[in-house]
PDB file of C-alpha atoms and ligand atoms in Angstrom:
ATOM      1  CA  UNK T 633    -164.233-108.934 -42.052  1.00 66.00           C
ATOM      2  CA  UNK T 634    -162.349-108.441 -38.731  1.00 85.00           C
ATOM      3  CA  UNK T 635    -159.500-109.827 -37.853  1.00 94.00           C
ATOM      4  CA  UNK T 636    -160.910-112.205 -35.396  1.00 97.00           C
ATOM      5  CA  UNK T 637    -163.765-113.219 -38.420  1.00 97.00           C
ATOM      6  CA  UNK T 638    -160.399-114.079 -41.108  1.00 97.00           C
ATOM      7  CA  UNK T 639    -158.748-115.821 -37.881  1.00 98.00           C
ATOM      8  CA  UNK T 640    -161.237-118.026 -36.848  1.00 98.00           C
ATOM      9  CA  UNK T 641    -161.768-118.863 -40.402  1.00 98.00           C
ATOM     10  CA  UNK T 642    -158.635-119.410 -41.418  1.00 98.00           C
ATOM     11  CA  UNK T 643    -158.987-122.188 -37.743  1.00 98.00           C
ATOM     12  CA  UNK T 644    -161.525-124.089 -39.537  1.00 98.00           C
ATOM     13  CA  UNK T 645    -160.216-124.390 -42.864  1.00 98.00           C
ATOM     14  CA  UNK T 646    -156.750-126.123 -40.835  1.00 98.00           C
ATOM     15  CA  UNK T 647    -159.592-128.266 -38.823  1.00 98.00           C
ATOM     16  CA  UNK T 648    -161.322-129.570 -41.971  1.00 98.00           C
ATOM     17  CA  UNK T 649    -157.818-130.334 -43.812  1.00 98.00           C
ATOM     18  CA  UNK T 650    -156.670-132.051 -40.664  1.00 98.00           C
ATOM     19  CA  UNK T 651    -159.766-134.324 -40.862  1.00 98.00           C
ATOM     20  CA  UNK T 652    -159.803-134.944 -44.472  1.00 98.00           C
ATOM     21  CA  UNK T 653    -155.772-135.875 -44.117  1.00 98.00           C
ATOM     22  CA  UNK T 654    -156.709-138.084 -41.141  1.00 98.00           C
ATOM     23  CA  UNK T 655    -159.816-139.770 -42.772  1.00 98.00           C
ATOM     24  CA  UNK T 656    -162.696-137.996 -40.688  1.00 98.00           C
ATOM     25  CA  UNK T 657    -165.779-135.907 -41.133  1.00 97.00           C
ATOM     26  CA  UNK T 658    -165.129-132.116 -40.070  1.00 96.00           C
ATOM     27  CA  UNK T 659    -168.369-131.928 -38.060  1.00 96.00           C
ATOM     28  CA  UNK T 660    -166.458-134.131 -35.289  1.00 97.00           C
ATOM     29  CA  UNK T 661    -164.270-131.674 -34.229  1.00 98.00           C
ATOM     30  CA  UNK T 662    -165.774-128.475 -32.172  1.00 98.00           C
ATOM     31  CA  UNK T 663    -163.811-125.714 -31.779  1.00 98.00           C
ATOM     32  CA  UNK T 664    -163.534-124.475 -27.857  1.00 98.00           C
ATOM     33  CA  UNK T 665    -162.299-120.545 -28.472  1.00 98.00           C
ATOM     34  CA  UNK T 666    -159.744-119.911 -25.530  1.00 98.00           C
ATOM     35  CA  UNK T 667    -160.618-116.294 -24.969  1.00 97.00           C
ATOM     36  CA  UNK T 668    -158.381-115.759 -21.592  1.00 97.00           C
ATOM     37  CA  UNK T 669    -157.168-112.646 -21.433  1.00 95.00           C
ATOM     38  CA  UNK T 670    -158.832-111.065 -24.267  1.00 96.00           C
ATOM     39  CA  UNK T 671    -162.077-108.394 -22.783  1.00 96.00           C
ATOM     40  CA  UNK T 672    -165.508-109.471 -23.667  1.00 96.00           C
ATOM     41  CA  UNK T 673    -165.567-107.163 -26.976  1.00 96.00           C
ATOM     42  CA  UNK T 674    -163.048-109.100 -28.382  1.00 96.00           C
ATOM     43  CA  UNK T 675    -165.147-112.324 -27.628  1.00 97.00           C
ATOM     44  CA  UNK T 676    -168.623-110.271 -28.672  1.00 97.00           C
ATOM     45  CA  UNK T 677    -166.625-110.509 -32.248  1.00 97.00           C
ATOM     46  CA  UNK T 678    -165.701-113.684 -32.365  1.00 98.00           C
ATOM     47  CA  UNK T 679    -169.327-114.075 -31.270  1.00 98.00           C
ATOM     48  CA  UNK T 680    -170.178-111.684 -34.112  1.00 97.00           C
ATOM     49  CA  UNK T 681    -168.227-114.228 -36.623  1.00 97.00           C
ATOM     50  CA  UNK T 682    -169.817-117.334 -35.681  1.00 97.00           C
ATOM     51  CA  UNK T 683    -167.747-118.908 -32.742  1.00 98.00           C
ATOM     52  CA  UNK T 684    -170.314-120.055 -29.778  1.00 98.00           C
ATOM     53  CA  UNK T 685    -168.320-121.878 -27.394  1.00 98.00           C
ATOM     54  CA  UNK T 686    -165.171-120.379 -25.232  1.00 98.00           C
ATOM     55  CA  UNK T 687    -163.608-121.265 -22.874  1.00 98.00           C
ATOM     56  CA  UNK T 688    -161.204-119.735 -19.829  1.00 98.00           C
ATOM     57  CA  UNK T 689    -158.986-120.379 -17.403  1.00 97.00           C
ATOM     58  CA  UNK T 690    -158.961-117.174 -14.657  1.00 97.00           C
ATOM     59  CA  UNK T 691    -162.383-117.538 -12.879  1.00 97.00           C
ATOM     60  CA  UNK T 692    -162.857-114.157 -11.680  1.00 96.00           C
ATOM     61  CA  UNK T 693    -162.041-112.485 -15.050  1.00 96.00           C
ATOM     62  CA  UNK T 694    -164.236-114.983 -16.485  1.00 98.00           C
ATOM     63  CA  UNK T 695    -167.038-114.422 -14.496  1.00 98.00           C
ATOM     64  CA  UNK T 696    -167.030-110.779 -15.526  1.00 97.00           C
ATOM     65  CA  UNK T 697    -167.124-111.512 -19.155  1.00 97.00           C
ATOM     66  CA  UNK T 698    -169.876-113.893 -19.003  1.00 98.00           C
ATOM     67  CA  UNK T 699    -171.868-111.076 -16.632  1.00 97.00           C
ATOM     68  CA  UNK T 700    -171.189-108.538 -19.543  1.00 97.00           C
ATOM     69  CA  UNK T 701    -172.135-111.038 -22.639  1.00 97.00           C
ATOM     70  CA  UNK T 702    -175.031-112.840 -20.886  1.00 95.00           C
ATOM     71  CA  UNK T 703    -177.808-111.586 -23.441  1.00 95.00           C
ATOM     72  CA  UNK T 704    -175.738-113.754 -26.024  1.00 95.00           C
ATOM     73  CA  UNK T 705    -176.054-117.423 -26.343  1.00 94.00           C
ATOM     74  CA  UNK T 706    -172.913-118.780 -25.641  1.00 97.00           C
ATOM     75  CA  UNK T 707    -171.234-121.552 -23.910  1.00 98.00           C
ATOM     76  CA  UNK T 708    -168.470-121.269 -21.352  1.00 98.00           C
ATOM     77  CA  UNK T 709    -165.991-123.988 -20.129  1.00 98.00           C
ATOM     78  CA  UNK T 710    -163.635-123.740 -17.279  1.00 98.00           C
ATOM     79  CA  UNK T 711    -160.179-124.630 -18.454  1.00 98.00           C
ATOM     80  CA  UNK T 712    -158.332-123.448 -15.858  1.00 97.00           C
ATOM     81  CA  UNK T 713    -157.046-124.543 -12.449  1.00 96.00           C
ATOM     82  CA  UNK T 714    -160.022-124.223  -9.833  1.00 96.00           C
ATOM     83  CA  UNK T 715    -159.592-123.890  -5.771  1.00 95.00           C
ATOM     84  CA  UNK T 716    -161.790-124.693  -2.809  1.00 95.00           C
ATOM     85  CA  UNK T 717    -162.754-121.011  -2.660  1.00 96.00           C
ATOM     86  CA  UNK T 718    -163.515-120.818  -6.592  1.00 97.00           C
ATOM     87  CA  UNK T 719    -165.876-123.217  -7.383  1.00 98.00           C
ATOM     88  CA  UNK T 720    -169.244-121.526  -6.008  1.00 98.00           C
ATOM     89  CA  UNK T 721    -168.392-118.921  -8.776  1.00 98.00           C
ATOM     90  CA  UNK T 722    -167.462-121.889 -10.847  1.00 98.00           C
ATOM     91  CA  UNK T 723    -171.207-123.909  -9.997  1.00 98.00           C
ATOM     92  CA  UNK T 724    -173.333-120.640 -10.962  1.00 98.00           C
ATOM     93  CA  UNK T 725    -171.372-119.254 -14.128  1.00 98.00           C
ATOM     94  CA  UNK T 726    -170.218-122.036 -16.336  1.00 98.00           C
ATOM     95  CA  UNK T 727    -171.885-125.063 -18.328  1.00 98.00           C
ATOM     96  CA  UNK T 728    -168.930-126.882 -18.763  1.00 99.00           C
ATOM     97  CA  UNK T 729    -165.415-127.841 -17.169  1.00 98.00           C
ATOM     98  CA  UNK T 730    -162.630-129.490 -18.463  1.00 98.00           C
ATOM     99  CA  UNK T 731    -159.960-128.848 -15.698  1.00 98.00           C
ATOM    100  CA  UNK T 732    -161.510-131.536 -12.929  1.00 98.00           C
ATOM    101  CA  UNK T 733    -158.523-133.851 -11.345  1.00 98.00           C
ATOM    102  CA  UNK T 734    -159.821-134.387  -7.838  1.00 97.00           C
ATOM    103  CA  UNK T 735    -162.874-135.836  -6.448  1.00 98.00           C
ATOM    104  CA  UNK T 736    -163.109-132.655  -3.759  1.00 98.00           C
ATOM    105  CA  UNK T 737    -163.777-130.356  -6.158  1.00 98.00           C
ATOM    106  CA  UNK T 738    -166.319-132.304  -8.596  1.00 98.00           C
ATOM    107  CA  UNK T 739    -168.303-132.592  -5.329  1.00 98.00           C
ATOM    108  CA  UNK T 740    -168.082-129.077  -4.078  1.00 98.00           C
ATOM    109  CA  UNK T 741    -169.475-127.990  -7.890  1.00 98.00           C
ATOM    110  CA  UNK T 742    -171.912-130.588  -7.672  1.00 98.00           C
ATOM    111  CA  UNK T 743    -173.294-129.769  -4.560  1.00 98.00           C
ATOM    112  CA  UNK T 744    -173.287-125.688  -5.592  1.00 98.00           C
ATOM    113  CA  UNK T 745    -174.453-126.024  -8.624  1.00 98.00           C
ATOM    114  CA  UNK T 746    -178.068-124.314  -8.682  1.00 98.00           C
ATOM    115  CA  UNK T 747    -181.361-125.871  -9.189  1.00 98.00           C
ATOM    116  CA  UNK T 748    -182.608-123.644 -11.894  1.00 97.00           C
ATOM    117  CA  UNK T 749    -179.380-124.561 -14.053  1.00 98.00           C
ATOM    118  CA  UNK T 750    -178.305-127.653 -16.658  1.00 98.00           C
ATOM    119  CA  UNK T 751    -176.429-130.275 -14.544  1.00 98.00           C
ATOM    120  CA  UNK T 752    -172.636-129.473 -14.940  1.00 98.00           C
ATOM    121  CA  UNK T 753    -170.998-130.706 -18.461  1.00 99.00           C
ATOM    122  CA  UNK T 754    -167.740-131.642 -17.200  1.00 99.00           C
ATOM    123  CA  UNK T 755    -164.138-133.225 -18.536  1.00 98.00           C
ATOM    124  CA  UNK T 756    -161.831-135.509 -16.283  1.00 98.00           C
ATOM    125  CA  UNK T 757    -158.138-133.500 -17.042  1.00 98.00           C
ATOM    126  CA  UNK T 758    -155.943-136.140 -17.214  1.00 98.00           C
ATOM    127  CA  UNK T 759    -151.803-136.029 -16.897  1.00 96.00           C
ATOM    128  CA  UNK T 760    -150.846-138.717 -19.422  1.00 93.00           C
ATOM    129  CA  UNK T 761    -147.219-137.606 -19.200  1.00 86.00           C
ATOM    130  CA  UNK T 762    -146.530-138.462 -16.089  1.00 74.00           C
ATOM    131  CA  UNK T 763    -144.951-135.510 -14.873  1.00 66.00           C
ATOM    132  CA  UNK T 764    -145.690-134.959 -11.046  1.00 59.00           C
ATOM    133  CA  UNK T 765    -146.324-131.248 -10.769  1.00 62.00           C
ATOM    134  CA  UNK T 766    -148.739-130.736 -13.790  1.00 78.00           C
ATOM    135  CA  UNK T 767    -152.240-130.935 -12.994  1.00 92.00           C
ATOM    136  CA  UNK T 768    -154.299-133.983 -14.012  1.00 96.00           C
ATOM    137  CA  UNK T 769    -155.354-137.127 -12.700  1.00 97.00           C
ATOM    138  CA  UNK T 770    -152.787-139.863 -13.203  1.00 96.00           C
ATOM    139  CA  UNK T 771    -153.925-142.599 -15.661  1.00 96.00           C
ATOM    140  CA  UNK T 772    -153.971-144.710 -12.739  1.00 96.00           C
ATOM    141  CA  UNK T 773    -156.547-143.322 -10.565  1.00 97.00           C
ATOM    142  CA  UNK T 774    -158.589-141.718 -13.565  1.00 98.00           C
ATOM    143  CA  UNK T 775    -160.853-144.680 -13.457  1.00 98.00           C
ATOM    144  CA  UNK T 776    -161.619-144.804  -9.784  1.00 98.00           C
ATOM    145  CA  UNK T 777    -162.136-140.676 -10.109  1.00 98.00           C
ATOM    146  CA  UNK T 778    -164.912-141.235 -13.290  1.00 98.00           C
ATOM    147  CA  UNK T 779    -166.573-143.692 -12.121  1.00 98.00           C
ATOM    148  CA  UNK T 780    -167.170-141.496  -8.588  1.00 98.00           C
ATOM    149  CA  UNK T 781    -167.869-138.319 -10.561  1.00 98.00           C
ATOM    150  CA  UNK T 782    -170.433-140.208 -12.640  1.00 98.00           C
ATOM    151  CA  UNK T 783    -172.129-140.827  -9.183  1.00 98.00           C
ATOM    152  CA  UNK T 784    -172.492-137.151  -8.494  1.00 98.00           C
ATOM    153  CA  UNK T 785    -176.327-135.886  -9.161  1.00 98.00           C
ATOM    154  CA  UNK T 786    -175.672-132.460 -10.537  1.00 98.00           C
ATOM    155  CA  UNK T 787    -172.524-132.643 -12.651  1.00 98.00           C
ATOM    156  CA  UNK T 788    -172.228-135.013 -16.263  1.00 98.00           C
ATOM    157  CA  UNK T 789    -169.553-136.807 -17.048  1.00 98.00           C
ATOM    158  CA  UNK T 790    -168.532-136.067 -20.571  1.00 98.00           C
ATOM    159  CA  UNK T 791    -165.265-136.888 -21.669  1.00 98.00           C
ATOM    160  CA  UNK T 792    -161.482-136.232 -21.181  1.00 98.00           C
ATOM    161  CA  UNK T 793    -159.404-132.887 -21.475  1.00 98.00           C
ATOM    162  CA  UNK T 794    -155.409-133.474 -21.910  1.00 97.00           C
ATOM    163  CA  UNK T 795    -152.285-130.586 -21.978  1.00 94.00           C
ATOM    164  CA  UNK T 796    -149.615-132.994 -23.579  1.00 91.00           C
ATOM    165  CA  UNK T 797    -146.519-131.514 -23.255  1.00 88.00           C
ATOM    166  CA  UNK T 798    -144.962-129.636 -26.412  1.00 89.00           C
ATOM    167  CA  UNK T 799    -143.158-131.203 -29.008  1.00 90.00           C
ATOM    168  CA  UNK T 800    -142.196-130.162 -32.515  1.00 87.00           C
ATOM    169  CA  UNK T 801    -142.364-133.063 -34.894  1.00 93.00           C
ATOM    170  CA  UNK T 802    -145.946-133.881 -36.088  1.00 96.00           C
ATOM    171  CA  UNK T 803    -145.343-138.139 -35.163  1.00 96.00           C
ATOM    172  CA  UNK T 804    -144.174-137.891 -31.461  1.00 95.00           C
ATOM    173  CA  UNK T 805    -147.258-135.081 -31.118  1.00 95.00           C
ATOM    174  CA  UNK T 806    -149.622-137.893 -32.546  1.00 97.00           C
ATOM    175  CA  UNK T 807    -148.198-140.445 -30.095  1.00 96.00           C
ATOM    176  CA  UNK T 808    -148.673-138.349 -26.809  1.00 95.00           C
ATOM    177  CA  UNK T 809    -152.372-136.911 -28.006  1.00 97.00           C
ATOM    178  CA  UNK T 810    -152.584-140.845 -28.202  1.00 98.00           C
ATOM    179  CA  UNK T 811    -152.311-141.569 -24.519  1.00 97.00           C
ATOM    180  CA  UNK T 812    -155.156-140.145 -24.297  1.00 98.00           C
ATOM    181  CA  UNK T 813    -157.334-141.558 -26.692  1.00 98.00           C
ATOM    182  CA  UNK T 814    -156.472-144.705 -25.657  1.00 98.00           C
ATOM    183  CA  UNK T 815    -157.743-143.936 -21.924  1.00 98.00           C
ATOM    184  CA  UNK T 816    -160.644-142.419 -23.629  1.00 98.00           C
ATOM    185  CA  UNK T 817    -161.627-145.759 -25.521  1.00 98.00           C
ATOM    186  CA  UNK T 818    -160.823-147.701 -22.374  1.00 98.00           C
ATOM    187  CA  UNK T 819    -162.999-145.959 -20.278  1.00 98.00           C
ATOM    188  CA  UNK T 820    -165.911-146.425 -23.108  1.00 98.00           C
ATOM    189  CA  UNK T 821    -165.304-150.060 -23.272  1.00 98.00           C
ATOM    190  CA  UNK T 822    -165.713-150.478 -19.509  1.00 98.00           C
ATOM    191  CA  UNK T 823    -169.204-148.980 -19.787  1.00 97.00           C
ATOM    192  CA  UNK T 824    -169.082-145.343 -19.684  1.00 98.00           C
ATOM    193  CA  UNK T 825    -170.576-143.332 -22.644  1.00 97.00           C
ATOM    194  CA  UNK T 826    -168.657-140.643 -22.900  1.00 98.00           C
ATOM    195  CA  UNK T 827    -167.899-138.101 -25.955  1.00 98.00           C
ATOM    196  CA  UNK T 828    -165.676-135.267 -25.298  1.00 98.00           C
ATOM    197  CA  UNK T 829    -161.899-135.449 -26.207  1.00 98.00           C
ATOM    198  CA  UNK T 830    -160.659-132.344 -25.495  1.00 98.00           C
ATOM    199  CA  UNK T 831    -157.118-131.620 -26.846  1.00 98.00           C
ATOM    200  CA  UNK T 832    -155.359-129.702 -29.477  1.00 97.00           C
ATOM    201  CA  UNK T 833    -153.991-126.088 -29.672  1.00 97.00           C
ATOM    202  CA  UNK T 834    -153.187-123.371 -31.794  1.00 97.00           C
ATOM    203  CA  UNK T 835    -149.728-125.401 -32.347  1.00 95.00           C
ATOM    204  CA  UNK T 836    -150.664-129.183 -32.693  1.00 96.00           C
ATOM    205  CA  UNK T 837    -153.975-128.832 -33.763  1.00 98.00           C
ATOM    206  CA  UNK T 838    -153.247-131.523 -36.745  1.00 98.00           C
ATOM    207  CA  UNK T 839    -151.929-133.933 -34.473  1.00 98.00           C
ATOM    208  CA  UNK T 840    -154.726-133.765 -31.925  1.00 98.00           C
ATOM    209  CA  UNK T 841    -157.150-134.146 -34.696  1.00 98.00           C
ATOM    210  CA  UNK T 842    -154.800-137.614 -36.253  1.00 98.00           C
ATOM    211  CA  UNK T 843    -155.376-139.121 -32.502  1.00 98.00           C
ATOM    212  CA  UNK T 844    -158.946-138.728 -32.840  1.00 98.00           C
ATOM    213  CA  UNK T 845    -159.683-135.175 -30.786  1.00 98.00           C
ATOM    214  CA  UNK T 846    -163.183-134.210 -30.703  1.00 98.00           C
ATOM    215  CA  UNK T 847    -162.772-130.529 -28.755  1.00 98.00           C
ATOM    216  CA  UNK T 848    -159.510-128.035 -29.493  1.00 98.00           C
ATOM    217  CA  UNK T 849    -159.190-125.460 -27.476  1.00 98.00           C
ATOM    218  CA  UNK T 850    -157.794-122.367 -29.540  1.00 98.00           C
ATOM    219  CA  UNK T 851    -156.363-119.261 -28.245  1.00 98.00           C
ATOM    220  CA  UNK T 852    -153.741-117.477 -30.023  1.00 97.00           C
ATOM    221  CA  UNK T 853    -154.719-118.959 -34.070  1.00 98.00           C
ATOM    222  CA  UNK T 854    -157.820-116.640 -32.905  1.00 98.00           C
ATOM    223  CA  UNK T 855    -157.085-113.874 -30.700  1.00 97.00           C
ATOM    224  CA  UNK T 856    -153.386-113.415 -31.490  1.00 94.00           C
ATOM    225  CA  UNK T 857    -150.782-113.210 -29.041  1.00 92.00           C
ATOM    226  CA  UNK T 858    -151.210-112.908 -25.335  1.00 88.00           C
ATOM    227  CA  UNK T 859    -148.977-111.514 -22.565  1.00 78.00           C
ATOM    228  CA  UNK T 860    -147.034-114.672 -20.988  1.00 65.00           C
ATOM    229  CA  UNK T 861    -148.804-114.602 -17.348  1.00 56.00           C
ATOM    230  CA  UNK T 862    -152.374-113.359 -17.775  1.00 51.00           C
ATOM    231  CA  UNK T 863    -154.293-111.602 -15.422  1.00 50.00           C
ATOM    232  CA  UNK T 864    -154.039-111.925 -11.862  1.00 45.00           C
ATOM    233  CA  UNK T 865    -156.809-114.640 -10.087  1.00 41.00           C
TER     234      UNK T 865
HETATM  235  C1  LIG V1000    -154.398-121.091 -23.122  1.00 60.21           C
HETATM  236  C2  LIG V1000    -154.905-122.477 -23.250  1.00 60.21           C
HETATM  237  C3  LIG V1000    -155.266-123.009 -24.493  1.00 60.21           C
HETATM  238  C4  LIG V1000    -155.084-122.260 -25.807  1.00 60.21           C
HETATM  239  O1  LIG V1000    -153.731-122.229 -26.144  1.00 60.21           O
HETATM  240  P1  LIG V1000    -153.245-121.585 -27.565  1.00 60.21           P
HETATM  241  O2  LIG V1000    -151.876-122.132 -27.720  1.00 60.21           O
HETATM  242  O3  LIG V1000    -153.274-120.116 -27.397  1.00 60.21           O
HETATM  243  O4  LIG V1000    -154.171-122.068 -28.605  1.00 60.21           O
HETATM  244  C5  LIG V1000    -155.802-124.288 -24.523  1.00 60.21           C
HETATM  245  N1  LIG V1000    -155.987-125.010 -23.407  1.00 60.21           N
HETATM  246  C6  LIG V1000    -155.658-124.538 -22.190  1.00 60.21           C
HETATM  247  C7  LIG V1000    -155.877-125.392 -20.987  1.00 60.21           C
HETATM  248  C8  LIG V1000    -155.092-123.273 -22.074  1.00 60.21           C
HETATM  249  O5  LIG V1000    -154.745-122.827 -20.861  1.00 60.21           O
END
């Protein structure tokens, strides 16, 4: 086996033990493999070993991995902060993204997003810390911004994606992952149907999974290490 293969095994075996600890079945928790920075032969081997979806946050270097691997069957989800000039590349390449906070940009993608593709699967990214330079929508205009995405003909709204901030002990990890969750359910019990919670990483994958995560997004547990600032946009 590669290394990527005993990696991304070694990933599920943590998933299902999370679930079992926290009382849930395994098969609700995908696995999103964050591939940034790694060149599409490293992602043809996680291919290789099983892994379907990935996801990335650079759109240009993404867009030249999905050109190369576009014989395989994959999915690919934006993570990653998109601009004005971006999201044409964004509305042809991807099926899903997770990094939308502003209504300008869902309808840009919406209104690029070809004929001949799926509708856009798309995440609200949501700042449930409050801090005021992270990216997200606020958790008080998120419902005013999904209920106008879920107007938008070519995009689907799907879910949430969340970037709590780091902490080390597992309970105050559980309580932030929370936030979300609860803005999740509230947004269900107003009358949208949505199934995507996207959050957990390499490092709090257990406590994403205790607050009821549906999507982590896993980099380094699968590709190892990566150089602090990534590629260039
Ligand atoms: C890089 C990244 C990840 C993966 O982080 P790891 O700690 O390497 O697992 C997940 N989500 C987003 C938005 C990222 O930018």
């Amino acid at each position: 086996m590669t290394m990527i293969a005993d990696n991304l095994q070694a990933v599920r075996r943590r998933v299902s033990a999370a679930c079992i600890a926290a009382g849930r079945a395994p098969h609700t928790v995908q696995v999103l493999a964050v591939s940034k920075t790694f060149a599409s032969d490293v992602v043809d081997q996680a291919i290789g070993a099983g892994q379907s979806m990935f996801g990335e946050n650079y759109i240009q270097e993404a867009v030249q991995k999905i050109l190369l691997l576009r014989a395989r069957t994959v999915q690919w989800h934006c993570i990653g902060p998109i601009q004005s000039n971006k999201t044409r590349l964004v509305a042809e390449h991807f099926d899903w993204v997770q990094s939308l906070d502003r209504l300008k940009t869902a309808q840009r993608l919406s209104e690029q997003r070809p004929a001949h593709l799926a509708p856009l699967q798309v995440c609200l990214q949501v700042n449930t810390d409050g801090g005021p330079t992270k990216a997200g929508v606020s958790p008080e205009h998120l419902a005013q911004l999904a209920q106008d995405v879920a107007l938008l003909p070519r995009l689907v709204l799907r879910g949430l994606m969340t970037i709590p901030e780091p902490t080390t002990d597992f309970q105050s990890a559980v309580a932030l992952h929370a936030r979300a969750k609860a803005l999740f359910d509230g947004l269900n019990a107003s009358g949208f149907a949505l199934d995507t919670l996207s959050m957990g990483m390499s490092a709090d994958l257990e406590a994403a999974i205790h607050a009821g995560s549906t999507m982590l997004r896993i980099g380094s547990a699968i590709f190892g290490g990566r150089t602090p600032q990534g590629p260039p946009q």
